[in-house]
């Protein structure tokens, strides 16, 4: 029992911490800050596609870094295969780093260095598919700033030195020659870092050895044998304290989790945060498939920015809140194992990682925590402008890493897909995607759509076309006929969007609540600007009709309740009209309240009731023996939390319902 209680307390504390911070915002902020300087440098061609004549298969970075001089001397080995017959190629490299020479075996190659690339003349003409290996020797001071792709900085009261990289999306050429395209992943990589002995130097993959050199330096040799995009190659070097966890993935095997933390940050609270990582690895492995770099490691390296960056096998972190840790870990599947093929499809990285935060919230806090995360994401998603498919990838701030769009709306697209196909099929889609032909490669939206359709047997072109390539979100207005005499229930639905007159097509759940407490839910396909849906009317009095009761759709929705005037056939009906206002209402006001107003045709006994979404009666106010006329009832809401409630008005033995939203 003690163990159970301990786990429960950890889960509650984890969710409490999770609820206080936002991994997606922190991730977006760190990447935006890293490239704040790009707008100042005015690169003529930021969105660089790399040389399409070559296919890179391997990188080896051998770096000798001087913190004192803010200087690097590098040797980068680049193995590639030719994609067509050619005697030339080029590598992306900013000219702050000067190339000394380029060798192919023992031969020195001719080259011309420009502002952003190095043009190389090979030793001969190579035909398609031939393998070539060159070494580029270079040196210089990398372009850097307070937040840059390669940074020399300090931390702590003692100003301990630190060197770190953050290359997404266009920063790799700031510190090593490469093909600057996420579509061309190398099959493997090595990173060797030589710095003074006080530095612990961290990179991708596994540490093969640490060499103590005669000049009081150490060389850390890191080996990665999984495919890797150029921007996911990283370094982080400082006076780190190393802290380890273990992820047990089989009865006999476990993988090391290596955390590299500033000594001044290595506190009990930090340990508690880092100790969440094994649980997250287990959770995501269950949901997505086994951690994709299981033969190497996972870990974190603390760096000098507020957010995080999902460097392969070792995320660079500015803090360790559970939301941020979950976000960067989810990236190891979505972003690292499968990388967006181009920056236009960045939602395949960031939207998926942001949804990983919601999955973690659900695991530790249940459905209510999941829905709270989704509600927050939806609020941000409604602020997005433009399509989820990025139209201008030269704009890092308002384009690629615009968080409302790439992160929050991307996550809501996955939430909506889950609502359409159901939980089992949704997670099967994710697992099949991660095992598909683009596994350890690069993908577009169409690759993901293909897997989703093959997994479910559904045609989802309408869904992806409107939510990925379209703009905005639908605004629905609905009304229903409450007549007790009619044998049919008619629901009229109208929709518009917040941006343009395009009509969205979506399956929508409609829930009918009866005064008896019975609930009936049906799914209808709404695909017109205005449409009328007819249901066979259930026996009894309908209290309420709720549009999308489980909030599966990114939308605005309002109900226009129609109450018929008295007719000869309904002579016993005494209610002419009624209303609830303000709606939505705000429980943060000094005296939060709602007013129920109603117009009676004759004397009646009246009761106002308020129920929560589970049908529990929270409040009841009697208004007895009223004569005809207009009346209102004021109800205090100080004890009500934010949420959706049902206000039910009883007139004699008749019931009428309206939705009340409390903010």
XYZ file of C-alpha atoms in Angstrom:
663
model
C 0.000 0.000 0.000
C 2.894 2.379 0.697
C 4.165 1.912 -2.840
C 0.750 2.660 -4.294
C 0.426 5.815 -2.208
C 3.929 6.913 -3.203
C 3.182 6.478 -6.907
C -0.073 8.370 -6.554
C 1.623 11.287 -4.805
C 4.331 11.474 -7.457
C 1.692 11.455 -10.182
C -0.267 14.251 -8.557
C 2.850 16.334 -7.983
C 3.983 15.696 -11.536
C 0.685 16.887 -12.936
C 0.645 19.915 -10.662
C 4.049 20.910 -11.983
C 2.955 20.055 -15.518
C -0.076 22.309 -15.283
C 2.071 25.297 -14.352
C 4.235 25.380 -17.471
C 3.911 24.838 -21.166
C 6.474 22.764 -23.025
C 5.316 23.811 -26.489
C 5.697 27.516 -25.739
C 9.134 26.972 -24.215
C 10.253 24.863 -27.163
C 9.037 27.448 -29.682
C 10.581 30.308 -27.738
C 14.031 28.729 -27.583
C 14.059 28.051 -31.325
C 12.796 31.520 -32.162
C 15.435 33.107 -29.938
C 18.150 30.971 -31.460
C 17.505 32.591 -34.810
C 16.690 36.108 -33.747
C 19.957 37.143 -35.339
C 19.001 35.806 -38.784
C 16.833 38.841 -39.444
C 19.839 41.045 -38.688
C 22.305 39.131 -40.849
C 19.992 39.295 -43.874
C 21.028 36.081 -45.489
C 20.087 36.239 -49.136
C 18.832 32.671 -49.112
C 17.889 31.357 -45.724
C 15.765 28.398 -46.802
C 18.698 26.529 -48.270
C 17.883 23.189 -49.931
C 21.468 21.863 -50.084
C 23.144 20.282 -53.085
C 20.595 18.040 -54.799
C 23.370 16.188 -56.681
C 24.579 14.385 -53.550
C 23.079 12.061 -50.915
C 24.950 12.368 -47.605
C 25.583 9.064 -45.803
C 27.922 10.048 -42.943
C 29.264 12.993 -40.951
C 32.275 13.010 -38.664
C 32.954 16.231 -36.789
C 36.394 16.504 -35.170
C 36.312 19.812 -33.283
C 39.029 21.547 -31.286
C 37.273 24.351 -29.415
C 38.902 27.281 -27.611
C 36.503 28.904 -25.177
C 38.997 31.693 -24.389
C 39.283 32.737 -28.028
C 35.698 31.782 -28.998
C 37.325 29.844 -31.797
C 37.011 26.418 -33.411
C 39.305 24.385 -35.610
C 37.390 21.658 -37.349
C 37.752 18.662 -39.609
C 34.452 17.441 -41.017
C 34.375 14.182 -42.929
C 31.421 13.982 -45.317
C 30.601 10.731 -47.086
C 28.046 10.910 -49.872
C 26.753 9.167 -52.957
C 26.252 10.994 -56.219
C 22.652 11.251 -57.404
C 23.661 12.046 -60.976
C 26.828 12.195 -63.057
C 28.890 15.095 -61.738
C 32.415 16.383 -61.169
C 31.378 19.099 -58.663
C 29.383 19.514 -55.472
C 28.879 22.108 -52.796
C 28.493 22.184 -49.027
C 26.643 24.759 -46.949
C 28.976 26.780 -44.692
C 28.872 30.409 -43.528
C 31.989 32.329 -44.471
C 32.743 33.338 -40.865
C 34.468 29.953 -40.919
C 37.321 29.865 -43.417
C 38.095 26.668 -45.283
C 41.825 25.866 -45.293
C 41.675 22.818 -47.539
C 39.518 19.944 -48.732
C 40.921 16.457 -49.229
C 39.712 13.352 -51.008
C 42.078 10.659 -49.827
C 45.542 12.148 -50.294
C 44.386 14.577 -52.984
C 43.681 18.215 -52.325
C 40.575 19.437 -54.115
C 40.015 22.845 -55.653
C 37.253 24.912 -54.029
C 35.715 28.373 -54.001
C 34.151 29.684 -50.806
C 31.191 32.021 -51.100
C 29.082 33.742 -48.430
C 27.007 30.684 -47.566
C 28.560 27.712 -49.332
C 31.743 26.074 -50.543
C 31.862 24.978 -54.202
C 34.091 21.929 -54.656
C 35.668 20.528 -57.788
C 36.057 16.767 -57.375
C 39.097 14.847 -58.590
C 37.159 13.341 -61.481
C 33.697 12.840 -62.884
C 31.555 10.458 -60.836
C 28.570 8.568 -62.188
C 25.247 8.140 -60.383
C 25.463 6.072 -57.183
C 29.219 6.284 -56.649
C 30.518 6.771 -53.110
C 32.745 9.758 -52.318
C 34.425 10.761 -49.038
C 35.957 14.185 -48.430
C 37.404 15.974 -45.404
C 36.868 19.723 -45.021
C 39.473 21.507 -42.858
C 38.260 24.859 -41.544
C 38.566 27.311 -38.656
C 37.169 30.570 -37.295
C 34.769 32.237 -34.884
C 31.224 30.961 -35.454
C 28.563 33.592 -35.838
C 26.852 33.738 -32.492
C 24.714 35.963 -30.289
C 22.939 35.764 -26.948
C 20.808 33.096 -28.598
C 22.559 31.594 -31.602
C 23.218 28.351 -33.394
C 26.669 28.055 -31.750
C 27.211 29.859 -28.459
C 30.034 30.575 -26.023
C 28.539 31.656 -22.702
C 28.722 31.248 -18.923
C 26.433 30.080 -16.140
C 26.140 30.322 -12.383
C 27.565 32.799 -9.900
C 31.066 31.627 -10.763
C 30.564 32.321 -14.479
C 31.461 28.758 -15.432
C 32.014 28.517 -19.218
C 29.644 26.662 -21.516
C 29.555 25.979 -25.256
C 26.383 24.734 -26.916
C 24.687 24.428 -30.289
C 21.092 24.760 -31.468
C 20.906 24.446 -35.248
C 17.227 24.121 -36.127
C 16.285 25.110 -38.760
C 19.172 26.812 -40.617
C 22.070 26.963 -38.160
C 24.184 23.899 -38.922
C 26.346 25.757 -41.513
C 27.257 28.238 -38.765
C 29.595 25.640 -37.258
C 30.190 22.750 -39.669
C 29.993 22.138 -43.438
C 26.974 20.026 -44.373
C 24.079 19.570 -46.735
C 21.585 21.843 -45.032
C 18.365 19.935 -45.715
C 16.263 17.899 -43.261
C 15.281 15.598 -46.140
C 18.821 14.206 -46.469
C 19.603 12.310 -43.281
C 23.036 10.786 -42.847
C 23.046 7.068 -42.044
C 25.317 7.668 -39.038
C 27.608 10.229 -37.437
C 30.534 10.740 -35.088
C 31.351 13.821 -33.041
C 34.780 14.259 -31.409
C 35.205 17.270 -29.135
C 38.546 18.452 -27.741
C 38.433 21.069 -24.967
C 40.248 21.808 -21.679
C 39.985 19.017 -19.118
C 37.454 20.887 -16.965
C 34.827 20.470 -19.688
C 32.459 17.512 -19.931
C 31.565 17.375 -23.619
C 28.244 15.842 -24.700
C 26.869 14.852 -28.107
C 24.652 12.314 -29.883
C 24.792 8.560 -29.417
C 27.127 6.683 -27.081
C 30.419 7.775 -25.594
C 33.095 5.402 -26.910
C 36.078 6.872 -25.068
C 37.562 9.942 -23.410
C 41.196 10.665 -24.282
C 43.392 12.629 -21.862
C 45.791 14.672 -23.985
C 49.234 15.999 -23.049
C 48.165 19.643 -23.361
C 45.666 19.321 -20.462
C 42.730 18.787 -22.798
C 40.321 15.893 -23.163
C 38.760 14.490 -26.307
C 35.254 13.061 -25.959
C 34.398 10.661 -28.786
C 30.669 10.155 -29.416
C 29.297 7.608 -31.880
C 25.809 7.536 -33.394
C 24.738 4.679 -35.656
C 21.184 5.726 -36.396
C 20.107 7.958 -39.311
C 20.310 11.619 -38.290
C 19.392 14.989 -39.819
C 22.132 17.622 -39.894
C 20.273 19.983 -37.527
C 19.959 17.259 -34.865
C 23.749 16.906 -34.513
C 24.711 18.844 -31.399
C 27.300 19.593 -28.757
C 27.011 20.812 -25.153
C 30.202 21.367 -23.147
C 30.545 22.600 -19.552
C 31.456 21.542 -15.999
C 28.461 19.221 -15.883
C 27.406 16.945 -13.065
C 26.171 13.668 -14.561
C 23.101 11.992 -13.101
C 21.770 8.663 -14.373
C 18.428 6.879 -14.579
C 17.621 3.618 -16.329
C 14.793 2.690 -18.655
C 13.992 -1.009 -18.316
C 12.528 -2.100 -21.640
C 12.691 -5.891 -21.240
C 13.090 -8.417 -18.461
C 16.866 -8.426 -18.841
C 17.776 -5.183 -20.586
C 17.794 -1.515 -19.754
C 19.031 1.676 -21.379
C 20.949 4.421 -19.629
C 19.365 7.841 -19.253
C 22.186 10.365 -18.874
C 21.431 13.826 -17.502
C 24.137 16.509 -17.673
C 23.255 19.298 -15.235
C 24.947 22.487 -14.039
C 26.386 21.809 -10.550
C 24.434 24.749 -9.095
C 21.208 23.364 -10.593
C 21.679 19.805 -9.330
C 19.211 19.938 -6.438
C 16.714 17.529 -4.929
C 13.965 19.285 -6.877
C 15.872 18.826 -10.136
C 16.408 15.132 -9.389
C 12.677 14.740 -8.768
C 11.938 16.333 -12.144
C 14.502 14.195 -13.962
C 13.196 11.056 -12.273
C 10.001 11.435 -14.339
C 11.920 10.499 -17.494
C 11.810 6.674 -17.136
C 8.015 6.798 -16.708
C 7.687 8.989 -19.807
C 9.898 6.627 -21.819
C 7.699 3.720 -20.782
C 4.494 5.636 -21.542
C 5.570 6.786 -25.002
C 7.031 3.377 -25.830
C 3.620 1.864 -25.070
C 1.784 4.466 -27.136
C 4.194 4.869 -30.084
C 6.454 1.824 -30.097
C 9.807 1.225 -28.390
C 12.085 4.243 -27.945
C 13.715 4.562 -31.375
C 17.372 4.852 -30.260
C 17.276 2.053 -27.718
C 20.789 0.788 -28.552
C 22.334 4.095 -27.551
C 20.874 6.405 -24.890
C 18.488 9.152 -23.974
C 19.371 12.131 -21.849
C 19.395 15.869 -21.262
C 22.142 18.482 -21.387
C 21.479 21.779 -19.644
C 22.067 24.828 -21.847
C 21.677 28.575 -21.687
C 18.157 29.082 -22.985
C 14.699 28.896 -21.476
C 13.218 26.085 -23.541
C 14.384 22.845 -25.113
C 15.716 21.348 -28.318
C 15.248 17.699 -29.275
C 18.817 16.837 -30.279
C 18.880 13.141 -31.129
C 19.393 10.972 -28.024
C 20.209 14.030 -25.857
C 17.808 16.968 -25.653
C 19.304 20.353 -24.818
C 17.303 21.875 -21.959
C 16.975 25.205 -20.246
C 14.724 23.754 -17.519
C 13.176 20.424 -16.517
C 9.448 20.985 -16.054
C 7.436 17.888 -16.896
C 5.627 19.477 -19.840
C 8.909 20.469 -21.497
C 10.558 17.108 -20.757
C 7.543 15.303 -22.262
C 7.586 17.565 -25.341
C 11.278 17.033 -26.132
C 11.093 13.302 -25.437
C 8.110 12.882 -27.785
C 10.256 14.545 -30.438
C 12.594 11.537 -30.378
C 9.830 9.681 -32.227
C 8.318 12.637 -34.079
C 11.100 14.848 -35.394
C 14.082 12.560 -34.852
C 13.031 9.038 -35.883
C 10.776 10.586 -38.522
C 11.840 14.094 -39.537
C 9.768 16.555 -41.525
C 11.018 16.371 -45.117
C 10.873 20.139 -45.455
C 10.160 23.023 -43.110
C 6.737 23.581 -44.656
C 5.697 20.373 -42.863
C 7.140 21.320 -39.457
C 3.809 20.417 -37.811
C 4.836 16.768 -38.211
C 7.544 17.551 -35.633
C 6.050 20.214 -33.384
C 2.344 19.383 -33.488
C 3.081 15.763 -32.593
C 5.455 16.688 -29.752
C 2.908 19.150 -28.360
C 0.281 16.407 -28.467
C 2.762 14.258 -26.536
C 2.304 16.705 -23.662
C -1.436 15.984 -23.715
C -0.792 12.235 -23.696
C 1.434 12.645 -20.649
C -1.179 14.843 -18.943
C -3.795 12.160 -19.558
C -1.535 9.474 -18.121
C -0.905 11.290 -14.831
C -4.116 13.297 -14.470
C -6.813 11.384 -16.336
C -9.331 12.627 -18.882
C -9.895 15.925 -17.119
C -6.191 16.770 -17.298
C -6.110 15.762 -20.947
C -9.119 17.938 -21.730
C -7.652 20.862 -19.826
C -4.486 20.624 -21.940
C -6.523 20.354 -25.141
C -8.663 23.348 -24.148
C -5.526 25.421 -23.629
C -4.112 24.281 -26.963
C -7.402 25.039 -28.725
C -7.478 28.568 -27.330
C -4.001 29.150 -28.762
C -4.838 27.369 -32.025
C -7.712 29.778 -32.690
C -5.167 32.603 -32.811
C -3.244 30.953 -35.644
C -3.098 32.726 -38.975
C -2.493 31.058 -42.317
C -2.431 27.343 -43.051
C -0.762 24.730 -40.896
C 1.392 23.999 -43.937
C 3.940 26.828 -43.660
C 3.783 29.136 -46.664
C 6.864 31.229 -45.887
C 9.783 29.217 -44.515
C 12.087 32.236 -44.738
C 10.211 33.551 -41.705
C 11.403 31.678 -38.622
C 9.294 33.642 -36.114
C 5.949 34.073 -37.843
C 6.438 31.081 -40.130
C 8.157 27.874 -39.071
C 8.029 28.276 -35.280
C 4.844 30.318 -34.952
C 3.607 28.439 -31.916
C -0.140 29.017 -32.314
C 0.003 27.331 -35.704
C 2.836 24.755 -35.851
C 2.566 23.647 -32.225
C -0.935 24.214 -30.877
C -3.054 23.875 -33.995
C -0.898 20.917 -35.030
C -1.699 19.194 -31.738
C -5.416 19.928 -32.123
C -5.401 18.320 -35.578
C -4.214 15.103 -33.908
C -6.844 15.488 -31.182
C -9.537 15.826 -33.869
C -8.198 12.815 -35.780
C -8.370 10.797 -32.557
C -11.975 11.922 -32.147
C -12.859 10.725 -35.649
C -11.173 7.311 -35.607
C -11.297 6.425 -31.885
C -8.485 5.722 -29.431
C -7.448 2.265 -30.641
C -7.214 3.225 -34.311
C -5.516 6.507 -33.479
C -2.629 4.901 -31.640
C -2.426 2.202 -34.295
C -2.014 4.989 -36.869
C 0.891 6.458 -34.898
C 2.575 3.079 -34.485
C 2.110 2.160 -38.155
C 3.463 5.558 -39.218
C 6.575 5.015 -37.100
C 7.065 1.568 -38.718
C 6.306 2.702 -42.258
C 8.652 3.323 -45.169
C 9.545 6.753 -43.751
C 10.783 5.324 -40.420
C 14.249 6.751 -39.664
C 13.715 8.935 -42.710
C 11.848 12.099 -43.655
C 8.121 12.567 -44.246
C 5.472 14.893 -45.603
C 1.851 15.278 -44.543
C 0.852 12.976 -47.415
C 2.978 10.173 -45.916
C 1.124 10.456 -42.622
C -2.266 10.707 -44.351
C -1.533 7.563 -46.353
C -0.811 5.585 -43.185
C -3.932 6.977 -41.477
C -6.122 5.921 -44.390
C -4.543 2.482 -44.727
C -4.920 1.859 -40.991
C -8.564 2.913 -40.739
C -9.912 2.214 -44.223
C -11.307 5.770 -44.218
C -10.943 8.406 -46.895
C -9.466 11.342 -45.010
C -8.579 13.690 -47.836
C -11.317 16.105 -46.730
C -9.808 16.224 -43.228
C -6.185 16.881 -44.197
C -7.071 19.256 -47.015
C -9.035 21.602 -44.780
C -6.990 21.364 -41.580
C -3.440 21.266 -43.017
C -3.768 23.277 -46.210
C -6.813 25.375 -45.336
C -7.100 28.208 -42.864
C -9.192 29.051 -39.843
C -11.757 26.906 -38.071
C -15.562 26.568 -38.182
C -18.067 28.645 -36.269
C -21.311 26.750 -35.696
C -24.730 28.005 -34.672
C -27.490 25.477 -33.997
C -31.093 25.449 -32.925
C -33.608 22.725 -32.238
C -37.375 22.381 -32.086
C -38.492 21.533 -28.534
C -42.128 20.831 -29.357
C -43.549 17.926 -27.373
C -46.270 17.225 -29.937
C -44.051 16.695 -32.982
C -42.782 13.140 -33.465
C -39.500 14.433 -34.921
C -36.637 16.461 -33.457
C -35.254 18.928 -35.988
C -31.805 20.413 -35.468
C -30.714 23.249 -37.733
C -26.949 23.837 -38.040
C -25.301 26.826 -39.708
C -21.565 27.357 -40.034
C -19.096 29.987 -41.124
C -15.371 30.414 -40.474
C -13.289 33.058 -38.776
C -11.324 33.769 -41.962
C -13.262 33.039 -45.141
C -16.515 31.487 -46.424
C -15.053 27.997 -46.837
C -17.293 25.325 -45.305
C -15.674 22.666 -43.112
C -16.685 19.025 -43.363
C -16.624 17.191 -40.045
C -18.413 14.360 -38.258
C -20.120 15.901 -35.225
C -21.533 14.226 -32.129
C -24.988 15.443 -31.063
C -26.076 14.598 -27.518
C -29.751 14.733 -26.526
C -30.427 15.038 -22.791
C -33.871 14.005 -21.575
C -35.524 15.423 -18.473
C -35.626 11.843 -17.188
C -31.836 11.718 -17.222
C -31.541 9.528 -20.322
C -28.782 10.555 -22.781
C -28.730 9.759 -26.512
C -25.694 10.522 -28.681
C -25.619 10.353 -32.476
C -22.948 11.337 -35.000
C -23.857 13.391 -38.056
C -21.677 14.658 -40.902
C -21.855 18.441 -41.153
C -20.580 19.664 -44.517
C -22.867 22.513 -45.589
C -23.227 26.162 -44.717
C -26.737 25.372 -43.467
C -28.345 21.997 -42.993
C -31.271 20.517 -41.127
C -31.026 17.145 -39.412
C -34.100 15.240 -38.293
C -34.135 12.651 -35.522
C -36.955 10.453 -34.343
C -38.005 12.201 -31.176
C -37.443 10.159 -28.012
C -40.348 9.691 -25.634
C -40.493 12.309 -22.918
C -39.252 15.869 -22.462
C -35.963 16.988 -24.051
C -33.976 19.135 -21.629
C -31.019 19.952 -23.823
C -29.260 19.290 -27.120
C -25.459 19.587 -26.968
C -23.316 20.077 -30.067
C -19.949 18.238 -29.910
C -20.307 17.394 -26.197
C -16.788 15.981 -25.820
C -15.101 18.938 -27.517
C -13.595 16.892 -30.338
C -13.529 19.772 -32.839
C -11.673 23.085 -32.977
C -14.631 25.449 -33.215
C -16.792 28.196 -31.820
C -20.367 27.139 -31.158
C -23.512 28.894 -29.990
C -27.053 27.666 -29.440
C -30.087 29.599 -30.603
C -32.834 28.109 -28.469
C -36.256 28.418 -30.062
C -39.268 28.428 -27.753
C -42.618 28.448 -29.532
C -45.362 30.828 -28.497
C -48.588 29.363 -27.128
C -50.827 27.692 -29.704
C -54.281 26.172 -29.499
C -52.760 22.693 -29.548
C -50.443 23.608 -26.680
C -52.810 25.564 -24.538
C -51.247 24.150 -21.410
C -47.825 25.631 -22.251
C -47.255 28.719 -20.112
C -43.661 29.651 -20.997
C -43.441 32.211 -23.798
C -39.641 32.707 -23.854
C -36.645 32.534 -21.528
C -32.951 33.368 -21.444
C -29.768 32.894 -19.420
C -27.281 35.787 -19.235
C -24.470 36.634 -19.225
C -23.462 33.475 -21.074
C -20.549 32.773 -20.962
C -20.138 34.173 -17.461
C -16.959 34.728 -15.465
C -16.561 33.304 -11.956
C -13.578 35.610 -11.369
C -15.871 38.615 -10.947
C -16.312 40.084 -7.479
C -19.830 38.601 -7.257
C -20.100 36.006 -10.022
C -23.707 35.392 -10.966
C -26.069 34.442 -13.745
C -29.588 35.721 -14.343
C -32.375 33.468 -15.614
C -35.198 35.529 -17.140
C -38.508 34.107 -18.349
C -41.853 35.307 -19.655
C -44.964 33.465 -18.453
C -48.354 33.430 -20.165
C -50.227 32.525 -16.996
C -49.809 31.540 -13.390
C -47.288 28.729 -12.817
C -44.941 27.090 -10.332
C -41.330 27.645 -11.426
C -38.002 26.113 -10.447
C -34.484 26.928 -11.700
C -31.912 24.107 -11.476
C -28.238 23.865 -12.429
C -26.541 20.540 -13.262
C -22.931 19.670 -14.097
C -21.927 17.673 -17.184
C -22.341 14.403 -15.245
C -25.967 15.223 -14.470
C -25.435 16.062 -10.790
C -27.754 18.772 -9.473
C -25.667 21.591 -8.004
C -28.304 24.215 -7.261
C -32.070 24.586 -7.115
C -34.125 27.754 -6.631
C -37.931 27.628 -6.322
C -40.156 30.451 -7.591
C -43.734 29.637 -6.548
C -47.180 30.750 -7.739
C -46.157 33.378 -10.254
C -48.818 35.104 -12.315
C -48.320 36.022 -15.974
C -45.526 38.450 -16.810
C -41.741 38.723 -17.072
C -39.561 37.479 -14.218
C -35.885 36.969 -13.468
C -33.931 34.915 -10.960
C -30.401 35.820 -9.878
C -28.137 32.880 -8.995
C -24.694 33.285 -7.407
C -21.863 31.210 -8.924
C -18.995 31.853 -6.503
C -18.555 28.134 -5.779
C -18.636 27.119 -9.462
C -15.406 26.176 -11.238
C -14.805 26.803 -14.942
C -16.759 24.424 -17.142
C -20.004 23.657 -18.968
C -23.274 23.384 -17.017
C -26.949 22.756 -17.763
C -29.481 25.320 -16.596
C -32.919 23.687 -16.439
C -36.124 25.664 -16.038
C -39.186 23.790 -14.708
C -42.577 25.344 -15.398
C -45.172 23.230 -13.545
C -44.349 19.755 -14.976
C -42.522 20.943 -18.110
C -38.702 21.198 -18.431
C -36.533 23.437 -20.619
C -32.713 23.430 -20.791
C -29.862 25.717 -21.835
C -26.072 25.359 -21.733
C -24.177 27.703 -19.392
C -20.453 28.267 -19.861
C -18.508 29.434 -16.794
C -15.027 30.822 -17.448
